Amino acid sequence: MTVQSALTRWFGKTARPLPWRESGVTPWQILVSEIMLQQTPAIRVAPQWLSWIARWPDAKSLANASPADAIRQWDRLGYPNRALRLRQTAQRIVEEHGGQLPRDEAELRKLPGIGEYTAAAILAFAYEQRSVVLDTNVRRVITRVWHGRERQPATLGSEERTFAEGLVPSTAKAAARWSAAVMEFGAVICTAKKPQCSHCIIKNECAWRLAGFPASEIHTRKQQFHGTDRQVRGIIMQALKTATKSLAMSDLELVWQDSQQVHRALDSLVSDELVEVTKNGRYRLPQ
DNA sequence: GATGCGTGGGG
DNA sequence: TCCCCAAGCAT
């Protein structure tokens, strides 16, 4: 039995009951889940997806919502730019695609917030087309099982794409199932931090295990979060989301000790159109 | 191609 | 406490 069929069978038996996997979920709703899942764990997305879909079940309804409503409904999923782009995509779909999500990869990639991974995921999971779905889970599983290394390269290159494409089954349905299976396998078994190798059904095929689990080099430290503009942006957005009216600069300067940094973070939020300046020079979510 | 962009949970 | 990481994208 090939690794592909083993993981696909495993997925069929043990897949987590995530709400966007239920029958009757539309391609648009799959897209909403994919945007929410960008850099956010599925367990945190699930309840937010349910309430979002209950409020805005299709592109048209979201297109008619205000940015402020979308940002507030996004709640604390992080990266609120995603909420804005999702709403912009809804408007584009209504205006340019008759309210229907495109089935074409190039058309999907033109939409704000949809990149290489998300376009491939839509093709596979919403339309059951053959595509090369390469997220962090798939890259990690391929690196370990086929190349015998612990960690994938920092940047995704053409060699990785070519190799991954060669693993995708030729028929559309099998390809879509494989992508779902290998992603799930990376998310719950072949995890980054504490892989469950004792429960792994392909341990005898794993090049990483056969090589004795060699550790990869520690990569350069990421940006520290505490004290960054990112943190201040989050605090400002939280203040504006909970406010019942617009806030003055003097209000916002109270949310962080460094008022220079508040100014800088606020400027970037305005530039991102996550914050609006009123005629009176006050601040609020974009109406 | 490196960097910026939230938030929360786990070790 | 601190650090890592989580279905990436845009610039």
PDB file of N, CA, C and O in Angstrom, chain A residues 143-174:
ATOM      1  N   THR A 143       8.832  16.719   3.978  1.00  0.00           N
ATOM      2  CA  THR A 143      10.240  16.855   4.373  1.00  0.00           C
ATOM      3  C   THR A 143      10.674  15.679   5.247  1.00  0.00           C
ATOM      4  O   THR A 143      11.763  15.127   5.074  1.00  0.00           O
ATOM      5  N   ARG A 144       9.811  15.285   6.160  1.00  0.00           N
ATOM      6  CA  ARG A 144      10.180  14.194   7.067  1.00  0.00           C
ATOM      7  C   ARG A 144      10.096  12.840   6.372  1.00  0.00           C
ATOM      8  O   ARG A 144      11.075  12.073   6.359  1.00  0.00           O
ATOM      9  N   VAL A 145       8.929  12.539   5.827  1.00  0.00           N
ATOM     10  CA  VAL A 145       8.681  11.179   5.337  1.00  0.00           C
ATOM     11  C   VAL A 145       9.531  10.863   4.109  1.00  0.00           C
ATOM     12  O   VAL A 145      10.049   9.757   3.972  1.00  0.00           O
ATOM     13  N   TRP A 146       9.718  11.835   3.223  1.00  0.00           N
ATOM     14  CA  TRP A 146      10.416  11.545   1.965  1.00  0.00           C
ATOM     15  C   TRP A 146      11.868  12.016   1.948  1.00  0.00           C
ATOM     16  O   TRP A 146      12.680  11.453   1.255  1.00  0.00           O
ATOM     17  N   HIS A 147      12.169  13.072   2.701  1.00  0.00           N
ATOM     18  CA  HIS A 147      13.533  13.604   2.645  1.00  0.00           C
ATOM     19  C   HIS A 147      14.332  13.350   3.917  1.00  0.00           C
ATOM     20  O   HIS A 147      15.531  13.624   3.955  1.00  0.00           O
ATOM     21  N   GLY A 148      13.697  12.861   4.959  1.00  0.00           N
ATOM     22  CA  GLY A 148      14.430  12.477   6.159  1.00  0.00           C
ATOM     23  C   GLY A 148      14.963  13.622   6.984  1.00  0.00           C
ATOM     24  O   GLY A 148      15.889  13.444   7.772  1.00  0.00           O
ATOM     25  N   ARG A 149      14.366  14.795   6.820  1.00  0.00           N
ATOM     26  CA  ARG A 149      14.783  15.937   7.637  1.00  0.00           C
ATOM     27  C   ARG A 149      13.618  16.385   8.507  1.00  0.00           C
ATOM     28  O   ARG A 149      12.457  16.184   8.169  1.00  0.00           O
ATOM     29  N   GLU A 150      13.961  17.043   9.598  1.00  0.00           N
ATOM     30  CA  GLU A 150      12.918  17.419  10.554  1.00  0.00           C
ATOM     31  C   GLU A 150      12.084  18.596  10.071  1.00  0.00           C
ATOM     32  O   GLU A 150      10.858  18.588  10.197  1.00  0.00           O
ATOM     33  N   ARG A 151      12.761  19.624   9.555  1.00  0.00           N
ATOM     34  CA  ARG A 151      12.086  20.875   9.240  1.00  0.00           C
ATOM     35  C   ARG A 151      12.227  21.220   7.756  1.00  0.00           C
ATOM     36  O   ARG A 151      13.308  21.074   7.183  1.00  0.00           O
ATOM     37  N   GLN A 152      11.168  21.746   7.195  1.00  0.00           N
ATOM     38  CA  GLN A 152      11.202  22.183   5.809  1.00  0.00           C
ATOM     39  C   GLN A 152      12.049  23.446   5.672  1.00  0.00           C
ATOM     40  O   GLN A 152      12.270  24.147   6.660  1.00  0.00           O
ATOM     41  N   PRO A 153      12.487  23.772   4.452  1.00  0.00           N
ATOM     42  CA  PRO A 153      13.228  25.022   4.239  1.00  0.00           C
ATOM     43  C   PRO A 153      12.380  26.234   4.642  1.00  0.00           C
ATOM     44  O   PRO A 153      11.152  26.172   4.657  1.00  0.00           O
ATOM     45  N   ALA A 154      13.066  27.332   4.951  1.00  0.00           N
ATOM     46  CA  ALA A 154      12.346  28.533   5.385  1.00  0.00           C
ATOM     47  C   ALA A 154      11.429  29.056   4.288  1.00  0.00           C
ATOM     48  O   ALA A 154      10.331  29.530   4.564  1.00  0.00           O
ATOM     49  N   THR A 155      11.897  28.994   3.055  1.00  0.00           N
ATOM     50  CA  THR A 155      11.084  29.501   1.952  1.00  0.00           C
ATOM     51  C   THR A 155      10.706  28.363   1.006  1.00  0.00           C
ATOM     52  O   THR A 155      11.490  27.456   0.753  1.00  0.00           O
ATOM     53  N   LEU A 156       9.483  28.439   0.484  1.00  0.00           N
ATOM     54  CA  LEU A 156       8.982  27.434  -0.444  1.00  0.00           C
ATOM     55  C   LEU A 156       9.572  27.664  -1.836  1.00  0.00           C
ATOM     56  O   LEU A 156       9.431  28.737  -2.399  1.00  0.00           O
ATOM     57  N   GLY A 157      10.232  26.672  -2.366  1.00  0.00           N
ATOM     58  CA  GLY A 157      10.868  26.813  -3.669  1.00  0.00           C
ATOM     59  C   GLY A 157      10.287  25.887  -4.715  1.00  0.00           C
ATOM     60  O   GLY A 157       9.404  25.072  -4.429  1.00  0.00           O
ATOM     61  N   SER A 158      10.785  26.014  -5.936  1.00  0.00           N
ATOM     62  CA  SER A 158      10.217  25.249  -7.046  1.00  0.00           C
ATOM     63  C   SER A 158      10.503  23.755  -6.914  1.00  0.00           C
ATOM     64  O   SER A 158       9.710  22.927  -7.364  1.00  0.00           O
ATOM     65  N   GLU A 159      11.636  23.401  -6.264  1.00  0.00           N
ATOM     66  CA  GLU A 159      11.933  21.973  -6.076  1.00  0.00           C
ATOM     67  C   GLU A 159      10.850  21.328  -5.228  1.00  0.00           C
ATOM     68  O   GLU A 159      10.373  20.233  -5.519  1.00  0.00           O
ATOM     69  N   GLU A 160      10.477  22.037  -4.158  1.00  0.00           N
ATOM     70  CA  GLU A 160       9.438  21.499  -3.275  1.00  0.00           C
ATOM     71  C   GLU A 160       8.119  21.365  -4.011  1.00  0.00           C
ATOM     72  O   GLU A 160       7.396  20.381  -3.837  1.00  0.00           O
ATOM     73  N   ARG A 161       7.777  22.355  -4.818  1.00  0.00           N
ATOM     74  CA  ARG A 161       6.518  22.291  -5.568  1.00  0.00           C
ATOM     75  C   ARG A 161       6.520  21.098  -6.510  1.00  0.00           C
ATOM     76  O   ARG A 161       5.540  20.359  -6.613  1.00  0.00           O
ATOM     77  N   THR A 162       7.634  20.927  -7.205  1.00  0.00           N
ATOM     78  CA  THR A 162       7.707  19.835  -8.170  1.00  0.00           C
ATOM     79  C   THR A 162       7.577  18.488  -7.469  1.00  0.00           C
ATOM     80  O   THR A 162       6.847  17.600  -7.928  1.00  0.00           O
ATOM     81  N   PHE A 163       8.280  18.330  -6.362  1.00  0.00           N
ATOM     82  CA  PHE A 163       8.211  17.064  -5.637  1.00  0.00           C
ATOM     83  C   PHE A 163       6.800  16.813  -5.120  1.00  0.00           C
ATOM     84  O   PHE A 163       6.260  15.708  -5.246  1.00  0.00           O
ATOM     85  N   ALA A 164       6.186  17.837  -4.554  1.00  0.00           N
ATOM     86  CA  ALA A 164       4.831  17.691  -4.009  1.00  0.00           C
ATOM     87  C   ALA A 164       3.835  17.343  -5.108  1.00  0.00           C
ATOM     88  O   ALA A 164       2.931  16.530  -4.908  1.00  0.00           O
ATOM     89  N   GLU A 165       4.023  17.960  -6.262  1.00  0.00           N
ATOM     90  CA  GLU A 165       3.113  17.671  -7.389  1.00  0.00           C
ATOM     91  C   GLU A 165       3.192  16.197  -7.770  1.00  0.00           C
ATOM     92  O   GLU A 165       2.183  15.577  -8.085  1.00  0.00           O
ATOM     93  N   GLY A 166       4.388  15.627  -7.704  1.00  0.00           N
ATOM     94  CA  GLY A 166       4.559  14.225  -8.046  1.00  0.00           C
ATOM     95  C   GLY A 166       3.871  13.271  -7.084  1.00  0.00           C
ATOM     96  O   GLY A 166       3.636  12.107  -7.430  1.00  0.00           O
ATOM     97  N   LEU A 167       3.545  13.739  -5.900  1.00  0.00           N
ATOM     98  CA  LEU A 167       2.873  12.885  -4.916  1.00  0.00           C
ATOM     99  C   LEU A 167       1.356  12.927  -5.056  1.00  0.00           C
ATOM    100  O   LEU A 167       0.652  12.096  -4.493  1.00  0.00           O
ATOM    101  N   VAL A 168       0.834  13.924  -5.773  1.00  0.00           N
ATOM    102  CA  VAL A 168      -0.613  14.109  -5.872  1.00  0.00           C
ATOM    103  C   VAL A 168      -1.188  13.088  -6.852  1.00  0.00           C
ATOM    104  O   VAL A 168      -0.740  13.012  -7.994  1.00  0.00           O
ATOM    105  N   PRO A 169      -2.162  12.303  -6.422  1.00  0.00           N
ATOM    106  CA  PRO A 169      -2.796  11.328  -7.331  1.00  0.00           C
ATOM    107  C   PRO A 169      -3.328  12.002  -8.584  1.00  0.00           C
ATOM    108  O   PRO A 169      -3.637  13.202  -8.588  1.00  0.00           O
ATOM    109  N   SER A 170      -3.472  11.211  -9.643  1.00  0.00           N
ATOM    110  CA  SER A 170      -3.795  11.808 -10.941  1.00  0.00           C
ATOM    111  C   SER A 170      -5.269  12.176 -11.071  1.00  0.00           C
ATOM    112  O   SER A 170      -5.598  13.162 -11.727  1.00  0.00           O
ATOM    113  N   THR A 171      -6.143  11.413 -10.455  1.00  0.00           N
ATOM    114  CA  THR A 171      -7.556  11.749 -10.603  1.00  0.00           C
ATOM    115  C   THR A 171      -7.963  12.832  -9.607  1.00  0.00           C
ATOM    116  O   THR A 171      -7.396  12.946  -8.518  1.00  0.00           O
ATOM    117  N   ALA A 172      -8.966  13.615  -9.991  1.00  0.00           N
ATOM    118  CA  ALA A 172      -9.324  14.796  -9.215  1.00  0.00           C
ATOM    119  C   ALA A 172      -9.757  14.443  -7.796  1.00  0.00           C
ATOM    120  O   ALA A 172      -9.291  15.034  -6.821  1.00  0.00           O
ATOM    121  N   LYS A 173     -10.653  13.478  -7.674  1.00  0.00           N
ATOM    122  CA  LYS A 173     -11.181  13.154  -6.350  1.00  0.00           C
ATOM    123  C   LYS A 173     -10.106  12.595  -5.429  1.00  0.00           C
ATOM    124  O   LYS A 173     -10.024  12.946  -4.256  1.00  0.00           O
ATOM    125  N   ALA A 174      -9.278  11.706  -5.980  1.00  0.00           N
ATOM    126  CA  ALA A 174      -8.200  11.139  -5.169  1.00  0.00           C
ATOM    127  C   ALA A 174      -7.207  12.225  -4.769  1.00  0.00           C
ATOM    128  O   ALA A 174      -6.682  12.222  -3.654  1.00  0.00           O
TER     129      ALA A 174
END
